[in-house]
PDB file of C-alpha atoms in Angstrom:
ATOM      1  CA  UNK A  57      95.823 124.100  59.950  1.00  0.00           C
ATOM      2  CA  UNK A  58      94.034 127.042  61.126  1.00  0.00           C
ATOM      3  CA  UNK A  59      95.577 130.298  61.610  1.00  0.00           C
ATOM      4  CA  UNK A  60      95.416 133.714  63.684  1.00  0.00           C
ATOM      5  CA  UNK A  61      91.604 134.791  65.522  1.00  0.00           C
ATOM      6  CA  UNK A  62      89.893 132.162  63.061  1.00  0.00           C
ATOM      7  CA  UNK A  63      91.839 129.644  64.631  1.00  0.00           C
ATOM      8  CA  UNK A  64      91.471 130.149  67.956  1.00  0.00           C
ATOM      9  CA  UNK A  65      87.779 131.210  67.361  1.00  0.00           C
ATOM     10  CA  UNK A  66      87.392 127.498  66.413  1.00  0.00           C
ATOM     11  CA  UNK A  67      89.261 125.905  69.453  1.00  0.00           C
ATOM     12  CA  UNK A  68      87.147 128.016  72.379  1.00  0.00           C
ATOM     13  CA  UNK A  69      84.552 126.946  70.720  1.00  0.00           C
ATOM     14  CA  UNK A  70      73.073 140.722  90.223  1.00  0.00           C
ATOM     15  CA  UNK A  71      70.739 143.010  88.023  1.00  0.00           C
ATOM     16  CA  UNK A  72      68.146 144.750  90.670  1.00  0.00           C
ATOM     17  CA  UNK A  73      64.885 145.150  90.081  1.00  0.00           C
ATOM     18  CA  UNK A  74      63.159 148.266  91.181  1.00  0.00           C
ATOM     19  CA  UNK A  75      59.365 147.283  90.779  1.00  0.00           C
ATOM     20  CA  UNK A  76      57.865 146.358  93.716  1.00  0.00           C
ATOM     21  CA  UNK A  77      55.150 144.087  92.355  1.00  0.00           C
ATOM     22  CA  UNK A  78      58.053 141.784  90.488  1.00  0.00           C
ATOM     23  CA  UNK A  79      58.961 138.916  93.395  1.00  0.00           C
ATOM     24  CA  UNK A  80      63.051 138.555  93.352  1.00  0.00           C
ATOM     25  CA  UNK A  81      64.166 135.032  94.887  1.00  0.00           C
ATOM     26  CA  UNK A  82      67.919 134.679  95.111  1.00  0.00           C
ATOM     27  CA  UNK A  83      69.401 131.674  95.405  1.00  0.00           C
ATOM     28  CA  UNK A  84      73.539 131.778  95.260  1.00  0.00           C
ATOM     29  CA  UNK A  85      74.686 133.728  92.340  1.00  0.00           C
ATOM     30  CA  UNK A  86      70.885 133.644  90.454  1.00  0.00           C
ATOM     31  CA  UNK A  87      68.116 135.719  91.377  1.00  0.00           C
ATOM     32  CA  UNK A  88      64.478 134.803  90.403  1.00  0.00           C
ATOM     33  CA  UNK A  89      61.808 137.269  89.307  1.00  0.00           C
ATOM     34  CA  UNK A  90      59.031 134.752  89.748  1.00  0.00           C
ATOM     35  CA  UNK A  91      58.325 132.191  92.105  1.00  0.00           C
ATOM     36  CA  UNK A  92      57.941 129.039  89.997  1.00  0.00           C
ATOM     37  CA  UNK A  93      61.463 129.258  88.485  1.00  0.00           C
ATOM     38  CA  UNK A  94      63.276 129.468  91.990  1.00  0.00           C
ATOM     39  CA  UNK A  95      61.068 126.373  93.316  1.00  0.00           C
ATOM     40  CA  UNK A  96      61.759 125.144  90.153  1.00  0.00           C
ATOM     41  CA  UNK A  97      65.770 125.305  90.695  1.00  0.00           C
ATOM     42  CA  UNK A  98      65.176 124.331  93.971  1.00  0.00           C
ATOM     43  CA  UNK A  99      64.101 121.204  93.300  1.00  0.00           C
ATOM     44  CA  UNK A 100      66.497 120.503  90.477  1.00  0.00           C
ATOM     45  CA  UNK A 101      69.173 121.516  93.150  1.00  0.00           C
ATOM     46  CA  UNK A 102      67.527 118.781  95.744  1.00  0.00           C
ATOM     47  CA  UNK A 103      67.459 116.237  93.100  1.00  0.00           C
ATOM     48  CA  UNK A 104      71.089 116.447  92.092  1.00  0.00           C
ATOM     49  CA  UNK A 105      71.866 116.387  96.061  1.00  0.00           C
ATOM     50  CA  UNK A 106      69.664 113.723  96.527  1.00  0.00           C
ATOM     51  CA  UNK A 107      67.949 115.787  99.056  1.00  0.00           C
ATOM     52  CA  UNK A 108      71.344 115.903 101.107  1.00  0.00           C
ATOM     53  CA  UNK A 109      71.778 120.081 100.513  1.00  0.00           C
ATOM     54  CA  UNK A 110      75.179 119.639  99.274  1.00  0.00           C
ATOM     55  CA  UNK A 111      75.754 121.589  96.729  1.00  0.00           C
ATOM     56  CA  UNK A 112      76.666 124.544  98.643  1.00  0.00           C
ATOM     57  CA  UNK A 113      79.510 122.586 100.196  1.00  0.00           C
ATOM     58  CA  UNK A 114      80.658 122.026  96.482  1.00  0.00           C
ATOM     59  CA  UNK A 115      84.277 123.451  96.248  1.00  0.00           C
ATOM     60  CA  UNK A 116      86.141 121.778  93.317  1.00  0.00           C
ATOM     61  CA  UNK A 117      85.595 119.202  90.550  1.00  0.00           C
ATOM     62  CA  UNK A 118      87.443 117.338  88.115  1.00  0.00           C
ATOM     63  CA  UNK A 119      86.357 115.270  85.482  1.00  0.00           C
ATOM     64  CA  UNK A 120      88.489 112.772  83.731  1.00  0.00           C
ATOM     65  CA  UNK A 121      87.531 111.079  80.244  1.00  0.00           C
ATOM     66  CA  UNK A 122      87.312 111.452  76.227  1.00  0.00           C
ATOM     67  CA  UNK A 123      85.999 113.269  73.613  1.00  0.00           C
ATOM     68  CA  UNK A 124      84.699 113.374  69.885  1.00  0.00           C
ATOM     69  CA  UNK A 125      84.663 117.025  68.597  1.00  0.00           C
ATOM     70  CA  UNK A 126      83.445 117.887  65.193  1.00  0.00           C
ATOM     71  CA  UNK A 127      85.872 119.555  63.060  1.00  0.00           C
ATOM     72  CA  UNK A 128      85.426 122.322  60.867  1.00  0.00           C
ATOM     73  CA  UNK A 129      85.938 119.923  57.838  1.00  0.00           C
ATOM     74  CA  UNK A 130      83.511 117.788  59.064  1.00  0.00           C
ATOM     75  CA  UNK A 131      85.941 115.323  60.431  1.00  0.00           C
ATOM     76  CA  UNK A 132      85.882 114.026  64.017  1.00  0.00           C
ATOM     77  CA  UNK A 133      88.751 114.175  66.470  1.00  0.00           C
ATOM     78  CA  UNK A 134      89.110 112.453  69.230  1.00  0.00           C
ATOM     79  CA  UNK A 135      90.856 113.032  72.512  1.00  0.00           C
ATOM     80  CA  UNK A 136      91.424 112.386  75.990  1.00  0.00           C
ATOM     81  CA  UNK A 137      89.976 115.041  78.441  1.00  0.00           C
ATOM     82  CA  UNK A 138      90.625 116.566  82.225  1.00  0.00           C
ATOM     83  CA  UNK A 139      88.403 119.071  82.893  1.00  0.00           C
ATOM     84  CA  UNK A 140      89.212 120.190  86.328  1.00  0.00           C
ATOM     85  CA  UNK A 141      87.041 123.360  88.580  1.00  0.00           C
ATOM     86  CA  UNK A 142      87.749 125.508  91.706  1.00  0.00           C
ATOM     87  CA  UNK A 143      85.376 127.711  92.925  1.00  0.00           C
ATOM     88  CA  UNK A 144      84.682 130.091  92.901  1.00  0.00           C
ATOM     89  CA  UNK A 145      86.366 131.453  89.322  1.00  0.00           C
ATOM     90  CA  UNK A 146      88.763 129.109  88.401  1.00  0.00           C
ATOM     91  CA  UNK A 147      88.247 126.277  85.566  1.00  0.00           C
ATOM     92  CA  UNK A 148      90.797 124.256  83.537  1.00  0.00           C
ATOM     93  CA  UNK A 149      90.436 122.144  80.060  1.00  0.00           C
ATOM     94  CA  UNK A 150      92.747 120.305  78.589  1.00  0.00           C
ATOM     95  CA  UNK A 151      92.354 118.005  75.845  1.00  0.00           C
ATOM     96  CA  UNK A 152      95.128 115.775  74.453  1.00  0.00           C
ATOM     97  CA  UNK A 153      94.824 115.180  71.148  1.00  0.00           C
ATOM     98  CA  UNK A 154      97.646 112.752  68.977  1.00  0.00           C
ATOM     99  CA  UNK A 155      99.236 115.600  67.859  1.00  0.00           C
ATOM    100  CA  UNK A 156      98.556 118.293  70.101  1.00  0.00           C
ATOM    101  CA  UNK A 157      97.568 119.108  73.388  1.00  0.00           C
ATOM    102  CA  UNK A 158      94.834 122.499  74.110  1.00  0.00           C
ATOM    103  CA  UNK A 159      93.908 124.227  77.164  1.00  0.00           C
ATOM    104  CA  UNK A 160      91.329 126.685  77.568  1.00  0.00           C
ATOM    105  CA  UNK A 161      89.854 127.965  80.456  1.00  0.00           C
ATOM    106  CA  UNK A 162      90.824 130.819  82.944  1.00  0.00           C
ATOM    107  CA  UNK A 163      91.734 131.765  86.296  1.00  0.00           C
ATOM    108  CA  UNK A 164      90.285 135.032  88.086  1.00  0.00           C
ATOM    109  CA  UNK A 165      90.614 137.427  85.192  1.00  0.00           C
ATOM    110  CA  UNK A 166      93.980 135.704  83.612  1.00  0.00           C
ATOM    111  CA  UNK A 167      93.107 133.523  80.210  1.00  0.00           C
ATOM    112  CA  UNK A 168      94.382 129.934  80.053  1.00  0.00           C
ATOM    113  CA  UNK A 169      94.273 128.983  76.639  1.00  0.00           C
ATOM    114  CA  UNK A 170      96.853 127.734  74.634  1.00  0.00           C
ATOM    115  CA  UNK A 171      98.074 125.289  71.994  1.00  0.00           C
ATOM    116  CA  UNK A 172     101.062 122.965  72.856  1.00  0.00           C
ATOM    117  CA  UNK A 173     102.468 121.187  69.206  1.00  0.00           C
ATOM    118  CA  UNK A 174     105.202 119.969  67.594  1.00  0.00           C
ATOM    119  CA  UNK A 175     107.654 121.070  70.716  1.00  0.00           C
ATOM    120  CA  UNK A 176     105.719 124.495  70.906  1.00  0.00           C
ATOM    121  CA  UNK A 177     103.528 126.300  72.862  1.00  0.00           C
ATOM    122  CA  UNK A 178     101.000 129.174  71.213  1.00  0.00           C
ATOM    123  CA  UNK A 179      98.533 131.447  72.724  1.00  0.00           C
ATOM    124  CA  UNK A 180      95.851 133.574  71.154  1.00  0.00           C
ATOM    125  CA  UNK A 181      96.531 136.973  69.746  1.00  0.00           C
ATOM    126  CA  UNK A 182      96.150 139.460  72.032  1.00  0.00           C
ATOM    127  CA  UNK A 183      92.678 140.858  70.585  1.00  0.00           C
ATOM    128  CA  UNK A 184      91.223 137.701  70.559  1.00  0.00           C
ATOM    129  CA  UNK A 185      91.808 137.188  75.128  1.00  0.00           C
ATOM    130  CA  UNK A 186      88.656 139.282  75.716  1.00  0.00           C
ATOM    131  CA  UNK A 187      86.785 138.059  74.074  1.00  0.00           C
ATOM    132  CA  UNK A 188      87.746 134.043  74.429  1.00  0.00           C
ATOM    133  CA  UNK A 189      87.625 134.943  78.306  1.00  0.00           C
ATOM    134  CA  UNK A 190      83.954 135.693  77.935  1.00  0.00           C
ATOM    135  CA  UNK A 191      83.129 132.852  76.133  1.00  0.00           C
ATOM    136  CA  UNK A 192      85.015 130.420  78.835  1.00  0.00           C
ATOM    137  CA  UNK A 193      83.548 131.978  81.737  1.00  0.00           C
ATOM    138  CA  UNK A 194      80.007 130.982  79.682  1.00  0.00           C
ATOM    139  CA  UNK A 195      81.054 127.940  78.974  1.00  0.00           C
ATOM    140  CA  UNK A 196      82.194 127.156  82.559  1.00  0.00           C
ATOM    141  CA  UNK A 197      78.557 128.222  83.638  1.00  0.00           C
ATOM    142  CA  UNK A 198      76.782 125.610  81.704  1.00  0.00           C
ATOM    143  CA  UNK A 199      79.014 123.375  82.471  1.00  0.00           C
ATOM    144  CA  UNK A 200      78.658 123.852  86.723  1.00  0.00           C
ATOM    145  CA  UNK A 201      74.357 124.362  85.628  1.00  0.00           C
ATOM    146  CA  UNK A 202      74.034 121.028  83.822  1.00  0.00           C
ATOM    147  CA  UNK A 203      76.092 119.063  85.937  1.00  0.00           C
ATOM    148  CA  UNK A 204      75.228 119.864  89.637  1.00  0.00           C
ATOM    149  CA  UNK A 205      72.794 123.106  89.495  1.00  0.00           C
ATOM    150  CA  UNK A 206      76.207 125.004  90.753  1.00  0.00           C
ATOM    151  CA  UNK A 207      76.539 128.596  90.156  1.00  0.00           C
ATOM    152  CA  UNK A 208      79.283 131.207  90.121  1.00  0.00           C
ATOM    153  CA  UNK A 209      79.919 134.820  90.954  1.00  0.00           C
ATOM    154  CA  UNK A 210      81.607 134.669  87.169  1.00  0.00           C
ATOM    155  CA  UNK A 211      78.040 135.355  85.705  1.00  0.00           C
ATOM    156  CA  UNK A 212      75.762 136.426  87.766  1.00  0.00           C
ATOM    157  CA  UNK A 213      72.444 135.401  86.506  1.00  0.00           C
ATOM    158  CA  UNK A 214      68.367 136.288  86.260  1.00  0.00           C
ATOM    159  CA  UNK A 215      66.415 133.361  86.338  1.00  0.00           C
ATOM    160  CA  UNK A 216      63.026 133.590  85.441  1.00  0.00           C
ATOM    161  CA  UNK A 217      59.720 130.914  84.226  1.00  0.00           C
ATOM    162  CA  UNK A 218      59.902 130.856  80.913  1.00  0.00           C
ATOM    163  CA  UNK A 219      56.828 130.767  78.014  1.00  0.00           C
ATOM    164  CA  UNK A 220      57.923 127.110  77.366  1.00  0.00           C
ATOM    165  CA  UNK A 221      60.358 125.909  74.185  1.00  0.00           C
ATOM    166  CA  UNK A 222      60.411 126.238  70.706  1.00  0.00           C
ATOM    167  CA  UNK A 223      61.960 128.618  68.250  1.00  0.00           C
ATOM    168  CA  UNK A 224      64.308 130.690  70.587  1.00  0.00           C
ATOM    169  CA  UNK A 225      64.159 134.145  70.351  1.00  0.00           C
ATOM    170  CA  UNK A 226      66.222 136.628  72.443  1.00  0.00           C
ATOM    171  CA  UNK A 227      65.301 137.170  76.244  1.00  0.00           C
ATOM    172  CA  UNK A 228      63.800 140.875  75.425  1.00  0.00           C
ATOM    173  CA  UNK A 229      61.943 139.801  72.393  1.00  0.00           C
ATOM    174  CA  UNK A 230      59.447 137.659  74.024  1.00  0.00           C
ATOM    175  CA  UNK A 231      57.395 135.948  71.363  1.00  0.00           C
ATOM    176  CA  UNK A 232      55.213 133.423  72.702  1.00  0.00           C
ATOM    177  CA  UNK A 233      55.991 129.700  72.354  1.00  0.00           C
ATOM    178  CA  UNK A 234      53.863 126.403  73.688  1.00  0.00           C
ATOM    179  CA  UNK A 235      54.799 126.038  77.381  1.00  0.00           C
ATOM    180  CA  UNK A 236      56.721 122.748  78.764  1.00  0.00           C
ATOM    181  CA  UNK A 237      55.385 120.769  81.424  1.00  0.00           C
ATOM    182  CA  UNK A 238      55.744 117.374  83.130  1.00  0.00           C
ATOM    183  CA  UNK A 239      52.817 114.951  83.570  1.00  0.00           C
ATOM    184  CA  UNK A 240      51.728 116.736  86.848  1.00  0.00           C
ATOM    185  CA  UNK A 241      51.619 120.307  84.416  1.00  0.00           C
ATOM    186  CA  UNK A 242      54.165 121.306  86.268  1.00  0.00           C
ATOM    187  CA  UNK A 243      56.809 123.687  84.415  1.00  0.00           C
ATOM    188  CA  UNK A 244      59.966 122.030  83.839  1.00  0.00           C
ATOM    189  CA  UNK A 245      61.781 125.060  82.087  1.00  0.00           C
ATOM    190  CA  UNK A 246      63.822 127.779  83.263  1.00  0.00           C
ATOM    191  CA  UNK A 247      65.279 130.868  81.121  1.00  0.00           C
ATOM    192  CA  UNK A 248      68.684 131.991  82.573  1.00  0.00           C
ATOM    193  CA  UNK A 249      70.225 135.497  81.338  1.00  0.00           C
ATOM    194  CA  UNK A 250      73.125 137.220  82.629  1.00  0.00           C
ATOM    195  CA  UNK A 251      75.945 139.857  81.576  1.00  0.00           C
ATOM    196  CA  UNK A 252      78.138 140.027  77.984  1.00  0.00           C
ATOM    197  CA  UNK A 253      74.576 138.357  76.654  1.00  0.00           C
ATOM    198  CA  UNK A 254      74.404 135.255  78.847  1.00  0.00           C
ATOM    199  CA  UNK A 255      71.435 133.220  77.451  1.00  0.00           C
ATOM    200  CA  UNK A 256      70.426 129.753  78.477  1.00  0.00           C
ATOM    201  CA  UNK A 257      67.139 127.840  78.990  1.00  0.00           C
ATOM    202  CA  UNK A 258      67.804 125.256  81.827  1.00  0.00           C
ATOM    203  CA  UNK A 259      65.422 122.044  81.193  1.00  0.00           C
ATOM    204  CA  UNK A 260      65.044 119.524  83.861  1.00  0.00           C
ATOM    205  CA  UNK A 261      63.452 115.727  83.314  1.00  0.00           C
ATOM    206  CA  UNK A 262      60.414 114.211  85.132  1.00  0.00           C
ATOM    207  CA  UNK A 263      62.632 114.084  88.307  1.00  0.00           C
ATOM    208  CA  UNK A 264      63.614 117.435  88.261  1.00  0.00           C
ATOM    209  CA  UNK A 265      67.489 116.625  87.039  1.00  0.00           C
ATOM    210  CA  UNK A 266      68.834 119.306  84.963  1.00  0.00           C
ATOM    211  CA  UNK A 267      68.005 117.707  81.472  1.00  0.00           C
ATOM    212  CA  UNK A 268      69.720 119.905  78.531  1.00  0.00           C
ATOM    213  CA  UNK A 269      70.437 123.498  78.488  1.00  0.00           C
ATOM    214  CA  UNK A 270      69.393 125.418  75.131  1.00  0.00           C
ATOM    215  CA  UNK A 271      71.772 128.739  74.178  1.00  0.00           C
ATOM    216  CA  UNK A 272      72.557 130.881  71.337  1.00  0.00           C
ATOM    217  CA  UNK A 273      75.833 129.856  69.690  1.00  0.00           C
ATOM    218  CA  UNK A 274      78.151 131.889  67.230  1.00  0.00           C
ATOM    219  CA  UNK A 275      76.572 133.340  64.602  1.00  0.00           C
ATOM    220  CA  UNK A 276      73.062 132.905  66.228  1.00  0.00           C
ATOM    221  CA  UNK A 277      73.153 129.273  66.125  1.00  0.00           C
ATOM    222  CA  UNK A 278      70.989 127.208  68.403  1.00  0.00           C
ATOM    223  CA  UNK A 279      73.067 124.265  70.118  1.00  0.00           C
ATOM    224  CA  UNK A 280      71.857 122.011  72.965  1.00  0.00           C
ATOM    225  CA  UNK A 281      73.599 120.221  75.967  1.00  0.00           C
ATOM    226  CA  UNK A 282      72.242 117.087  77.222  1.00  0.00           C
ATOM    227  CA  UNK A 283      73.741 115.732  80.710  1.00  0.00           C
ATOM    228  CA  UNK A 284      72.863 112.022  81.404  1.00  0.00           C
ATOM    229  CA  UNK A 285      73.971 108.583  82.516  1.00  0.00           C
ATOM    230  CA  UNK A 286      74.091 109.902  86.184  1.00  0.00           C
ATOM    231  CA  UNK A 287      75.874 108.488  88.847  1.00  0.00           C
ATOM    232  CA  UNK A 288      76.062 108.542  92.402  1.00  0.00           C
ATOM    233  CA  UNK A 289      79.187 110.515  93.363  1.00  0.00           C
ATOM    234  CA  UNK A 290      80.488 112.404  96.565  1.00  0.00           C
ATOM    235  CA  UNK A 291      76.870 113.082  97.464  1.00  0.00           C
ATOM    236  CA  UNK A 292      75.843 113.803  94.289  1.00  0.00           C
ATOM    237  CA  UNK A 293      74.329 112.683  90.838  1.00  0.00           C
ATOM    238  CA  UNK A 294      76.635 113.726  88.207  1.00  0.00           C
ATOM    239  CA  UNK A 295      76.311 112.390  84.646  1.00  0.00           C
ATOM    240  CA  UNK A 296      78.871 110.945  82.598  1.00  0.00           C
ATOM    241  CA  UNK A 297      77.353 111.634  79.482  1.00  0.00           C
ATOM    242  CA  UNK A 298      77.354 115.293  78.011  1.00  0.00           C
ATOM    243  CA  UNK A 299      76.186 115.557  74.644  1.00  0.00           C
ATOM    244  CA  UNK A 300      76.253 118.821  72.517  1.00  0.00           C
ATOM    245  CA  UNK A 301      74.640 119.269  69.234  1.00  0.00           C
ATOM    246  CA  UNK A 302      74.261 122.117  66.644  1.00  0.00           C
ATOM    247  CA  UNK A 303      74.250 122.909  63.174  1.00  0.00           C
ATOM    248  CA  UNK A 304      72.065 119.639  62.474  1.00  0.00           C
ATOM    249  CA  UNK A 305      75.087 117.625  63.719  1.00  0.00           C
ATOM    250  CA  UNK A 306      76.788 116.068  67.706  1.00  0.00           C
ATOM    251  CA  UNK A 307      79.544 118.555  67.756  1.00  0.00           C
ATOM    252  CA  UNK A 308      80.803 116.882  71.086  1.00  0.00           C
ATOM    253  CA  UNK A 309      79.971 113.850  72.350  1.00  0.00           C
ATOM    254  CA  UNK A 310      82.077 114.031  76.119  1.00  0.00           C
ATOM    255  CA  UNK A 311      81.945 110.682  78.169  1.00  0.00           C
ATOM    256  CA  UNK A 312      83.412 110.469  81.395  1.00  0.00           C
ATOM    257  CA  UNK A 313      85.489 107.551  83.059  1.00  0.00           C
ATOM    258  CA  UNK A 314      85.846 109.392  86.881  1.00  0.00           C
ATOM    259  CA  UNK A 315      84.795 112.342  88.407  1.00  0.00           C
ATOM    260  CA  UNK A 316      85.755 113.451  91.809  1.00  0.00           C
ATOM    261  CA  UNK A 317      83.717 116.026  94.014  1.00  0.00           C
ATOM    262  CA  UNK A 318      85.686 118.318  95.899  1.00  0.00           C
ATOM    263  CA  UNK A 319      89.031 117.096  94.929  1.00  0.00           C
ATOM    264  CA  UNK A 320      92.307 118.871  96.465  1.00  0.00           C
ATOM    265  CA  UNK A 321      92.459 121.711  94.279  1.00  0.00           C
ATOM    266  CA  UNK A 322      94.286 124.940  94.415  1.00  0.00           C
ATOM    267  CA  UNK A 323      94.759 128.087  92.531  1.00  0.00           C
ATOM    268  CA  UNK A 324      98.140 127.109  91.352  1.00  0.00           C
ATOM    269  CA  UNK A 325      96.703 124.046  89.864  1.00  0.00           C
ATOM    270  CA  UNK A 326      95.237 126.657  87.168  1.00  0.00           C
ATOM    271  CA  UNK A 327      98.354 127.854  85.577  1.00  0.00           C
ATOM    272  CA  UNK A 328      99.820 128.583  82.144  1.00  0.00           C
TER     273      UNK A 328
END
């Protein structure tokens, strides 16, 4: 059993630019300094809508399937999983496990996570809601990113081409790495930063479909997101399929069995 912060540690696991010669491209909640990276999302964004332009009709989402999580013993548990999202700033987990059942998430500024076992309900310590809330509202940004190329006013973000991958250093370090391109030599790679250290490069495939997304995890640790096995839904591709992986290891392997695109949904579907 894990106790106290280390327990719930475990479980959660627009700047302006004054420069006139730097070219800013917003584009919803992201602005881009260069060109190439807002075509770039563009196109990702046209790919997921299948060319329809529907992603800024998006409103709500919810996701219905099951998990395998990695334990901190090295164990796997598995569990079944609603993920449900209303835009702008509200997003819901809950996993039920055999035992137990967990939320995280948040709505507005108001933390959702919480433990349900054995009859009884937990929350975190009261140091630890600041800091889980940031690390929801980043986790609720991949997750909108990889899926459907959806953004939020929860982080707003600076897109911008990046040098390519390879070792990942910190967005104001800037040490050179081999640049990635598709068979046309067209850049496939964007880097995404954004406040309380927001870090995420956003890698699309040869048909511009958001890919994987590469961030810094805790303790410096560099985990990927893959999104895949894409299906038509509500006007969009969504994949059923996310994979995340870090510390030489899958740490979640997510697979979904429906998702619905723009579901009724409404702020009181987001409570404690």
């Amino acid at each position: 059993m894990i106790h106290s912060k280390r327990r719930w540690f475990v479980a959660s696991t627009v700047v302006s630019c004054a420069a006139s010669s730097m070219l800013l491209i917003a584009q919803d909640f992201v602005t881009f300094k260069d060109r190439p990276s807002g075509d770039l999302f563009v196109a990702s964004r046209a790919a997921v809508a299948r060319g329809e332009g529907s992603i800024k009709n998006l409103r709500s989402l919810v996701f219905k399937g099951h998990a395998r999580t990695a334990q901190e013993d090295g164990s796997q548990a598995e569990s079944a999983v609603v993920i449900k999202v209303l835009l702008p700033d509200a997003y819901l987990r809950t996993d039920t496990f055999p035992d137990r059942v967990m939320t995280t998430g948040f709505n507005g500024n108001r933390l959702l996570t919480a433990i349900e076992e054995g009859g009884r309900s937990s929350a975190p310590p009261a140091p630890m809601t600041e800091p889980l809330l940031k690390s929801e509202r980043a986790r609720f940004t991949r997750l909108l990113l990889g899926t459907s190329t959806a953004l939020s006013p929860v982080l707003r973000l600076i897109g911008r081409s990046a040098p390519g991958l390879g070792e990942m250093h910190r967005p104001d370090q800037g040490a050179p790495v081999d640049p990635t391109f598709d068979s046309a030599n067209e850049a496939r790679l964007i880097e995404l930063s954004g406040p309380d250290g927001f870090y995420t490069r956003f890698v699309v495939d040869a048909a511009k479909l958001p890919a994987r997304l590469e961030y810094r995890a805790a303790k410096d640790e560099i985990w990927t997101t893959t999104f895949s096995d894409r299906r038509a839904v509500g006007g969009l591709l969504m994949p059923y399929r996310i994979v995340t992986t870090g510390r030489g290891s899958v740490r979640e392997d997510l697979r979904f069995d429906e998702i619905l695109v723009n579901p009724e949904l409404a702020k009181g579907d987001f409570g404690k």
